PDB file of C-alpha atoms in Angstrom:
ATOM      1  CA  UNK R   1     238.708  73.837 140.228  1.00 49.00           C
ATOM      2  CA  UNK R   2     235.395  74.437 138.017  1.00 55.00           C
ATOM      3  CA  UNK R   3     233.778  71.946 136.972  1.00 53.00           C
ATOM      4  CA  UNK R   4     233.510  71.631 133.259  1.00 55.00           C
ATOM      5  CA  UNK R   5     229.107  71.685 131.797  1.00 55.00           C
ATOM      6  CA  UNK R   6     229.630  68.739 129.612  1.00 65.00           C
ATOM      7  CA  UNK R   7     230.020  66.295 133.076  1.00 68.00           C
ATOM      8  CA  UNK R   8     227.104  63.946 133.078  1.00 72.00           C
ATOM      9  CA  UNK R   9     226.186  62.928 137.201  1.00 74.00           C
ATOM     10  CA  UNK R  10     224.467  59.840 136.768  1.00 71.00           C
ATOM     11  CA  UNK R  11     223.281  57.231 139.765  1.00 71.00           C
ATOM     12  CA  UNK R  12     221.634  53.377 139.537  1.00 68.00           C
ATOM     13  CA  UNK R  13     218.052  53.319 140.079  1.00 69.00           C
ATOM     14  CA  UNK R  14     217.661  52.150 143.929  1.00 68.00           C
ATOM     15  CA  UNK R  15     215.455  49.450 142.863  1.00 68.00           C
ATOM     16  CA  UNK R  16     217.963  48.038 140.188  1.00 72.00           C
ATOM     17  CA  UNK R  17     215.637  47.149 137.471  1.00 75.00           C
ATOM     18  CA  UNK R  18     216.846  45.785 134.141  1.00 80.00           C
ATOM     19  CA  UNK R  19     216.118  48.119 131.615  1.00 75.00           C
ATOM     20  CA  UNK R  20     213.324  45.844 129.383  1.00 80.00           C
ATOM     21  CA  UNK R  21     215.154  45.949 125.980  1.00 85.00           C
ATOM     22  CA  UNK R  22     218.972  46.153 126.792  1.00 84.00           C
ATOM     23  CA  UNK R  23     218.857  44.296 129.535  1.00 79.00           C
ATOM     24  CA  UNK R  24     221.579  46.573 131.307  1.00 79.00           C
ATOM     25  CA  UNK R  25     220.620  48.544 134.987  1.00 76.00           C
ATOM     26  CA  UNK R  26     218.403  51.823 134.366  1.00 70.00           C
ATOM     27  CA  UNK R  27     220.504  54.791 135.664  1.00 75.00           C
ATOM     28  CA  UNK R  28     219.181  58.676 136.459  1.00 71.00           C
ATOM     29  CA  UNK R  29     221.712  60.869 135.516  1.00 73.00           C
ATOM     30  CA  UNK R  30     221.839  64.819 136.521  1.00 78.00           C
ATOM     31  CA  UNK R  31     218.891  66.124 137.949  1.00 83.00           C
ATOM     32  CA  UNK R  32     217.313  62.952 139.083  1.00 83.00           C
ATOM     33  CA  UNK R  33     220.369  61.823 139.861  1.00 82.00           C
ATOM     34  CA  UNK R  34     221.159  64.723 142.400  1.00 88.00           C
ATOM     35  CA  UNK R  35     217.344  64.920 143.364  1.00 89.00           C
ATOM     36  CA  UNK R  36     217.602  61.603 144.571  1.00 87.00           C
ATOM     37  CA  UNK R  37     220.924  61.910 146.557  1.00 87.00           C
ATOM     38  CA  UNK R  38     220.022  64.560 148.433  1.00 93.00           C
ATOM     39  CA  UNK R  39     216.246  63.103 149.190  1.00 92.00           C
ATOM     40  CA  UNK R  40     218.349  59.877 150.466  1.00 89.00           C
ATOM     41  CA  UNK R  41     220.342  62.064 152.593  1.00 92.00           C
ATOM     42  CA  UNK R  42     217.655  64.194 154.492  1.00 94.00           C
ATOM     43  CA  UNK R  43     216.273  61.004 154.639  1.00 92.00           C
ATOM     44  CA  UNK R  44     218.740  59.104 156.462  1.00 91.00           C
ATOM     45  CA  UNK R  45     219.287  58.879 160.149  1.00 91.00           C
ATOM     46  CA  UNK R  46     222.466  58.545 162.063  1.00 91.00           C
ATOM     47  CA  UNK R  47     224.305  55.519 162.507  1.00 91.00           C
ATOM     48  CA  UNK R  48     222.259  53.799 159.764  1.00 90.00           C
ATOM     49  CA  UNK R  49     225.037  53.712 157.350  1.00 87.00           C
ATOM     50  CA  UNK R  50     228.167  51.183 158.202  1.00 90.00           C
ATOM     51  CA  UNK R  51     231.132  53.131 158.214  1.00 91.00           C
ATOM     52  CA  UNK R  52     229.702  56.083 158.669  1.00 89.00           C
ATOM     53  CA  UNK R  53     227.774  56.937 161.712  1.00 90.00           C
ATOM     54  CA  UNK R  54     227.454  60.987 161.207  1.00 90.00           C
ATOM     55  CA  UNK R  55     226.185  60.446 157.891  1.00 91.00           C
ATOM     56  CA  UNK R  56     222.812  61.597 157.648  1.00 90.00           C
ATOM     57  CA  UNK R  57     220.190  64.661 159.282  1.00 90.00           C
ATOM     58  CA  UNK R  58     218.782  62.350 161.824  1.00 88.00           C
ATOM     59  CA  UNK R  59     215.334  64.049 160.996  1.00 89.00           C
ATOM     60  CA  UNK R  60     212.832  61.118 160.306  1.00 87.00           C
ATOM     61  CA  UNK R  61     214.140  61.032 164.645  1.00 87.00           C
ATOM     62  CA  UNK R  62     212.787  64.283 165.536  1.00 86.00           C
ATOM     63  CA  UNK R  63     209.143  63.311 164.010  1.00 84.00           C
ATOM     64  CA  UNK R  64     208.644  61.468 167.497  1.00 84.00           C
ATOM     65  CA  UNK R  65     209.847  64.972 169.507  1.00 84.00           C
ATOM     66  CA  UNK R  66     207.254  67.664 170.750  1.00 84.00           C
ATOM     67  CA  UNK R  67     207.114  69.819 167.782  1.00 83.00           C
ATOM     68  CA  UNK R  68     208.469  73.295 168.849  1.00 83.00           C
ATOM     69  CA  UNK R  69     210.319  76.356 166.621  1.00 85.00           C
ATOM     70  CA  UNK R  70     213.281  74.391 168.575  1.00 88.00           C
ATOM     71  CA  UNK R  71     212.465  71.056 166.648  1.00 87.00           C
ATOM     72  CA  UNK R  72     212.070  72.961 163.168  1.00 89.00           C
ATOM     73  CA  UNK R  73     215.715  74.832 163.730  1.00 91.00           C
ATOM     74  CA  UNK R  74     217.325  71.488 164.750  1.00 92.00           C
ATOM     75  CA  UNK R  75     215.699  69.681 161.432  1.00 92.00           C
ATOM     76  CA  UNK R  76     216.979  73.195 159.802  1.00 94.00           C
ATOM     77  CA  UNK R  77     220.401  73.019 160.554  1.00 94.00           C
ATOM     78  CA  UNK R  78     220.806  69.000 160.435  1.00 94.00           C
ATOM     79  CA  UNK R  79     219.334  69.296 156.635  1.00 94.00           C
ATOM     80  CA  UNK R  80     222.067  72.455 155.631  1.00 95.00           C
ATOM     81  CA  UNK R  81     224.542  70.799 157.402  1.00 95.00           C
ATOM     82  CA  UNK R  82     224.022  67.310 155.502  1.00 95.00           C
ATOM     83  CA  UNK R  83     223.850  68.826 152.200  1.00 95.00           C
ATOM     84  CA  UNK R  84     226.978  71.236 152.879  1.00 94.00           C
ATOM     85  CA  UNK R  85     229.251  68.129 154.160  1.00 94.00           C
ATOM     86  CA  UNK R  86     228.017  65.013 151.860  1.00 94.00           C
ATOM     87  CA  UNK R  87     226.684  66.274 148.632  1.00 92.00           C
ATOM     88  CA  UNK R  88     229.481  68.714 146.934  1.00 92.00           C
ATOM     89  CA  UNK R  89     227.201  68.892 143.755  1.00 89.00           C
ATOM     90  CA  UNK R  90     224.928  71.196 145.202  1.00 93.00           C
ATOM     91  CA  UNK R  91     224.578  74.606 145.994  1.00 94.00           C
ATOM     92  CA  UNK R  92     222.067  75.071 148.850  1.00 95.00           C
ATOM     93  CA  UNK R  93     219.624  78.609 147.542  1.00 96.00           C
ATOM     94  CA  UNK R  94     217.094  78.195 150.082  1.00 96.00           C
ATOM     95  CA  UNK R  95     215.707  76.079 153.032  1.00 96.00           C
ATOM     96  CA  UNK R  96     212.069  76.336 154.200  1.00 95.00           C
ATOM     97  CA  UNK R  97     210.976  74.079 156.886  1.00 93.00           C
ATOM     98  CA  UNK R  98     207.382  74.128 157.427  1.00 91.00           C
ATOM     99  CA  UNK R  99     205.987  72.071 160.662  1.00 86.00           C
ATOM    100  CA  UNK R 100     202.095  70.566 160.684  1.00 85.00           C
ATOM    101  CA  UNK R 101     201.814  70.136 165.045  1.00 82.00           C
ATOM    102  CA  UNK R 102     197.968  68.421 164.350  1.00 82.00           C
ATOM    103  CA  UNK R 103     199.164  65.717 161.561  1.00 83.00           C
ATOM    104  CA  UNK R 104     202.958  65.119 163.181  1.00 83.00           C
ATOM    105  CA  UNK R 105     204.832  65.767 159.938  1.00 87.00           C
ATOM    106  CA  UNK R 106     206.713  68.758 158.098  1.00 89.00           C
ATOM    107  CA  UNK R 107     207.252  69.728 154.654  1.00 92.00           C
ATOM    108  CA  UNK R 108     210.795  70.851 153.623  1.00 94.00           C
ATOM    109  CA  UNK R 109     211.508  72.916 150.425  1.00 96.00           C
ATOM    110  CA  UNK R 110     214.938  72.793 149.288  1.00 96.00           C
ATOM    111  CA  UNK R 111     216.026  74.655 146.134  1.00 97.00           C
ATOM    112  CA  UNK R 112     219.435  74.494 145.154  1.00 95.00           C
ATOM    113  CA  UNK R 113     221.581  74.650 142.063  1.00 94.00           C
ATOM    114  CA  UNK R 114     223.534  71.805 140.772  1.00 89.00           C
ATOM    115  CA  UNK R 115     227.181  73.219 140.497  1.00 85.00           C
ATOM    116  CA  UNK R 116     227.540  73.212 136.798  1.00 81.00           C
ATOM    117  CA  UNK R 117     224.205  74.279 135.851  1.00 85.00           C
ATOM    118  CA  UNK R 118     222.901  77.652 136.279  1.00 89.00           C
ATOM    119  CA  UNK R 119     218.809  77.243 136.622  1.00 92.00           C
ATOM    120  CA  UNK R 120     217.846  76.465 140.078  1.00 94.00           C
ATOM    121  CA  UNK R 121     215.566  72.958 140.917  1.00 93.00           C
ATOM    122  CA  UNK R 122     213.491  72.737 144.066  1.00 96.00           C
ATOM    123  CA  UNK R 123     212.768  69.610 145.795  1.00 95.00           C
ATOM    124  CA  UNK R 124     209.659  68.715 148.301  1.00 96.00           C
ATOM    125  CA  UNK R 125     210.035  66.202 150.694  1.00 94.00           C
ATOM    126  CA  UNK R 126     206.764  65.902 152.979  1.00 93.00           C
ATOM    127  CA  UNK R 127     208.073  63.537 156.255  1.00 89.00           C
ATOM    128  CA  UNK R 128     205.087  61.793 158.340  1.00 87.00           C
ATOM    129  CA  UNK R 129     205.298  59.696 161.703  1.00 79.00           C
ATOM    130  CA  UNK R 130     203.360  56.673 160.250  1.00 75.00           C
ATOM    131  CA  UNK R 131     203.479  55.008 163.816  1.00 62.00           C
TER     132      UNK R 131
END
């Protein structure tokens, strides 16, 4: 079933701030909204949320891995595969993983399409090993 264009997506802010005048909780609504979704699910690692331990890519794990073209394929696939199974708003376009060996971090571009929009958005998400 299509999805109709007038359907607003629209999240809470993860730090739940009042909004100053109306005193209600500040939401993001489409693009942020999905923006941040999918950020919170590259993001997250397995067995981190209750109910729901293959929720997540598992990739902030493979930061602490020898960096190999293995490592980038597994943070690849776990990335696609998250976004295909958890987030049906989106339409995965394109994937680029790039790994930095000397400063233990990668860069992912993602650029999808939100389902009832037809311009595409691209997201950055640059993961470190801070320890």
């Amino acid at each position: 079933m299509p999805i109709p264009s007038e359907i607003i997506f629209s999240d809470f802010q993860l730090n739940l701030t009042p909004h100053p005048v109306t005193r209600d909780l500040v939401i993001a609504t489409n693009e942020d909204a999905v923006k941040r979704s999918v950020k919170n699910l590259i993001l997250t690692n397995f067995h981190e949320r209750p109910f729901d331990p293959i929720l997540g890519s598992d990739v902030t794990y493979h930061l602490f891995e020898n960096f190999s073209p293995i490592t980038e394929s597994i943070i690849y696939d776990g990335i696609e595969e998250v976004l295909q199974n958890y987030e049906p708003r989106v339409e995965l376009l394109n994937l680029r993983v790039k790994v930095d060996e000397d400063q233990n971090s990668f860069n992912c571009t993602i650029e999808f399409r939100i389902i009832n929009q037809v311009e595409p958005l691209e997201l950055d998400i640059f993961i470190k090993r801070v320890r």
